[in-house]
mmCIF file of C-alpha atoms in Angstrom:
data_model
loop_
_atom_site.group_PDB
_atom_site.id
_atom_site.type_symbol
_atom_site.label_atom_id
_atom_site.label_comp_id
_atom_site.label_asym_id
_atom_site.label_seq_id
_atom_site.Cartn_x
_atom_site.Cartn_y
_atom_site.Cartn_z
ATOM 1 C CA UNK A 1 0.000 0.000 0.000
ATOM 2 C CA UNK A 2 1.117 3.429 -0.763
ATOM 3 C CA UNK A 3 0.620 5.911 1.197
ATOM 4 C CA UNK A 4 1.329 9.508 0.845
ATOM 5 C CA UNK A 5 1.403 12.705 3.180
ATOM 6 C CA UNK A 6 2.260 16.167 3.340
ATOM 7 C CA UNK A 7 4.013 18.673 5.457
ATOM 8 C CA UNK A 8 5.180 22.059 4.321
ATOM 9 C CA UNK A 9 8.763 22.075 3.257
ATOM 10 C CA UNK A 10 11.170 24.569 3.198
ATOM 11 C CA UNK A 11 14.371 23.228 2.346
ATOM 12 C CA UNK A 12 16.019 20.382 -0.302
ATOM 13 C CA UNK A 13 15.528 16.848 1.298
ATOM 14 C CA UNK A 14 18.489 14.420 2.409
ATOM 15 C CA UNK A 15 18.720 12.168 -1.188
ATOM 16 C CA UNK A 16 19.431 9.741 1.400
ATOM 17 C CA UNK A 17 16.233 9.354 3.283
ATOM 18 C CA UNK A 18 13.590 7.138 1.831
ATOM 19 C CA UNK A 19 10.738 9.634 0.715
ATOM 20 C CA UNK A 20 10.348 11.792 -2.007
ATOM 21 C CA UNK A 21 8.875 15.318 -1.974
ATOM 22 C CA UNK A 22 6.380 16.401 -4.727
ATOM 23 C CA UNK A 23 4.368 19.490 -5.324
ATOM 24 C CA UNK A 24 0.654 18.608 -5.393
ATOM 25 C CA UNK A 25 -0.999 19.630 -8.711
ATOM 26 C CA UNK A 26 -3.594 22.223 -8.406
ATOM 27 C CA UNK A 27 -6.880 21.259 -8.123
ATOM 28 C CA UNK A 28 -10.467 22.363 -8.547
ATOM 29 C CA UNK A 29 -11.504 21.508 -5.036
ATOM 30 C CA UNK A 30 -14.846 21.281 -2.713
ATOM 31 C CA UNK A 31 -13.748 21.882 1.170
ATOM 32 C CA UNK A 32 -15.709 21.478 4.219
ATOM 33 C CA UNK A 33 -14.066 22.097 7.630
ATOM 34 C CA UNK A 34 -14.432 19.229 10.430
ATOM 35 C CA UNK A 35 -13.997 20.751 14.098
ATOM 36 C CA UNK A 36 -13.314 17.929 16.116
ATOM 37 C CA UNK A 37 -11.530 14.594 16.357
ATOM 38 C CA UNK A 38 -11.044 12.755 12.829
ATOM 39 C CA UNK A 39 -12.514 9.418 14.636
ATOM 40 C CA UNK A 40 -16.081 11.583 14.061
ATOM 41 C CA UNK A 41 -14.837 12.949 10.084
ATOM 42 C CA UNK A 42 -17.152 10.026 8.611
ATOM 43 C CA UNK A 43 -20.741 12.729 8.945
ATOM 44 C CA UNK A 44 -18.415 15.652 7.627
ATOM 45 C CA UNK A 45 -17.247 13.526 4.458
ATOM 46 C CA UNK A 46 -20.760 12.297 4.166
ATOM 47 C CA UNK A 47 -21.502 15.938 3.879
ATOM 48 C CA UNK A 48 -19.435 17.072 1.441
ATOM 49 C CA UNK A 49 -20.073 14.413 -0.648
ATOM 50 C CA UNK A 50 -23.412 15.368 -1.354
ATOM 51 C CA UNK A 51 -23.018 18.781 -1.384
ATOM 52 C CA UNK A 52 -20.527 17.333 -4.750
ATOM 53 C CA UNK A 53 -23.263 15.139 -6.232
ATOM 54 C CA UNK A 54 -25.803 18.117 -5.938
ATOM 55 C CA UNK A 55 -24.343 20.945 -7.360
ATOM 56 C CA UNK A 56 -23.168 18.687 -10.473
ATOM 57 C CA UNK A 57 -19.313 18.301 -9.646
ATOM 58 C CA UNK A 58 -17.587 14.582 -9.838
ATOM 59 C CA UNK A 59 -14.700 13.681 -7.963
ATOM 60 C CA UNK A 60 -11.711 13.443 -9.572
ATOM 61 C CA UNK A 61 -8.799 12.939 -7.382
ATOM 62 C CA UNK A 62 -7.364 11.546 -3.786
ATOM 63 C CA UNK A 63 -8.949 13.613 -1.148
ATOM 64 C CA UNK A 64 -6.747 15.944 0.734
ATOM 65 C CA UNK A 65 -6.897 16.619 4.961
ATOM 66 C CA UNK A 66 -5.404 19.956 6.075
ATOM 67 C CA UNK A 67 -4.906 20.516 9.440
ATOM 68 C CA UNK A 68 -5.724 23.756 10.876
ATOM 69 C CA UNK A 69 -5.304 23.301 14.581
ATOM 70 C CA UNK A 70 -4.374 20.717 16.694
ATOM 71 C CA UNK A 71 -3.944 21.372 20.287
ATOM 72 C CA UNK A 72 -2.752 18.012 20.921
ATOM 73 C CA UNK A 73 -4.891 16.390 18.012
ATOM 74 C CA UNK A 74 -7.803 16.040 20.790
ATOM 75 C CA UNK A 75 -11.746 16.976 20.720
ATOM 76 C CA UNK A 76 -10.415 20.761 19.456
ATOM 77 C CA UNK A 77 -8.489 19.751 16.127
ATOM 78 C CA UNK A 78 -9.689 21.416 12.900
ATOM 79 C CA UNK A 79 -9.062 20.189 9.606
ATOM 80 C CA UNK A 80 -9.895 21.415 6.628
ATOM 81 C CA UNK A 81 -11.556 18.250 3.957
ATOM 82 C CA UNK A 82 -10.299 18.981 0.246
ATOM 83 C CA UNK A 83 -12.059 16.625 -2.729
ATOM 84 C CA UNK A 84 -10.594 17.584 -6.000
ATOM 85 C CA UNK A 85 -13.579 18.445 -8.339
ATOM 86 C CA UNK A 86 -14.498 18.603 -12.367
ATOM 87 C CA UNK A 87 -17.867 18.897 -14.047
ATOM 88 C CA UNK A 88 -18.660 16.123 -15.877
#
């Protein structure tokens, strides 16, 4: 399984670590922000799902999570949802 994440980065990697950095491609995106823990995301994904299927968009891409705040990734985190979008 492959598995990728992101972190801002401001400076050329060590070639010999085992990762690869990559700039993400811009993206048409729908976003909904989930305040609260990501074990209760599932209702906010649900969400933004259908707000997708009814205003006419498809998705077209892995999702994207950015977190906003995180005061010790508890009840209090915020994270923005990002779902890559086209019109069929």
């Amino acid at each position: 399984m492959t598995v990728h994440a992101a972190i801002p980065v401001d400076a050329v990697p060590d070639p010999s670590q085992d990762f690869a950095v990559v700039d993400l491609p811009a993206a048409e995106v729908a976003t909904l922000v989930h305040d609260g823990p990501m074990e209760q995301v599932i209702p906010s994904v649900q969400a933004l799902a259908r707000w997708i299927d009814a205003h006419g968009y498809t998705s077209v891409g892995p999702a994207r999570e950015v977190t906003l705040s995180c005061p010790n990734c508890g009840d209090h985190s915020v994270t923005e949802l990002q779902e890559p979008v086209a019109r069929p």
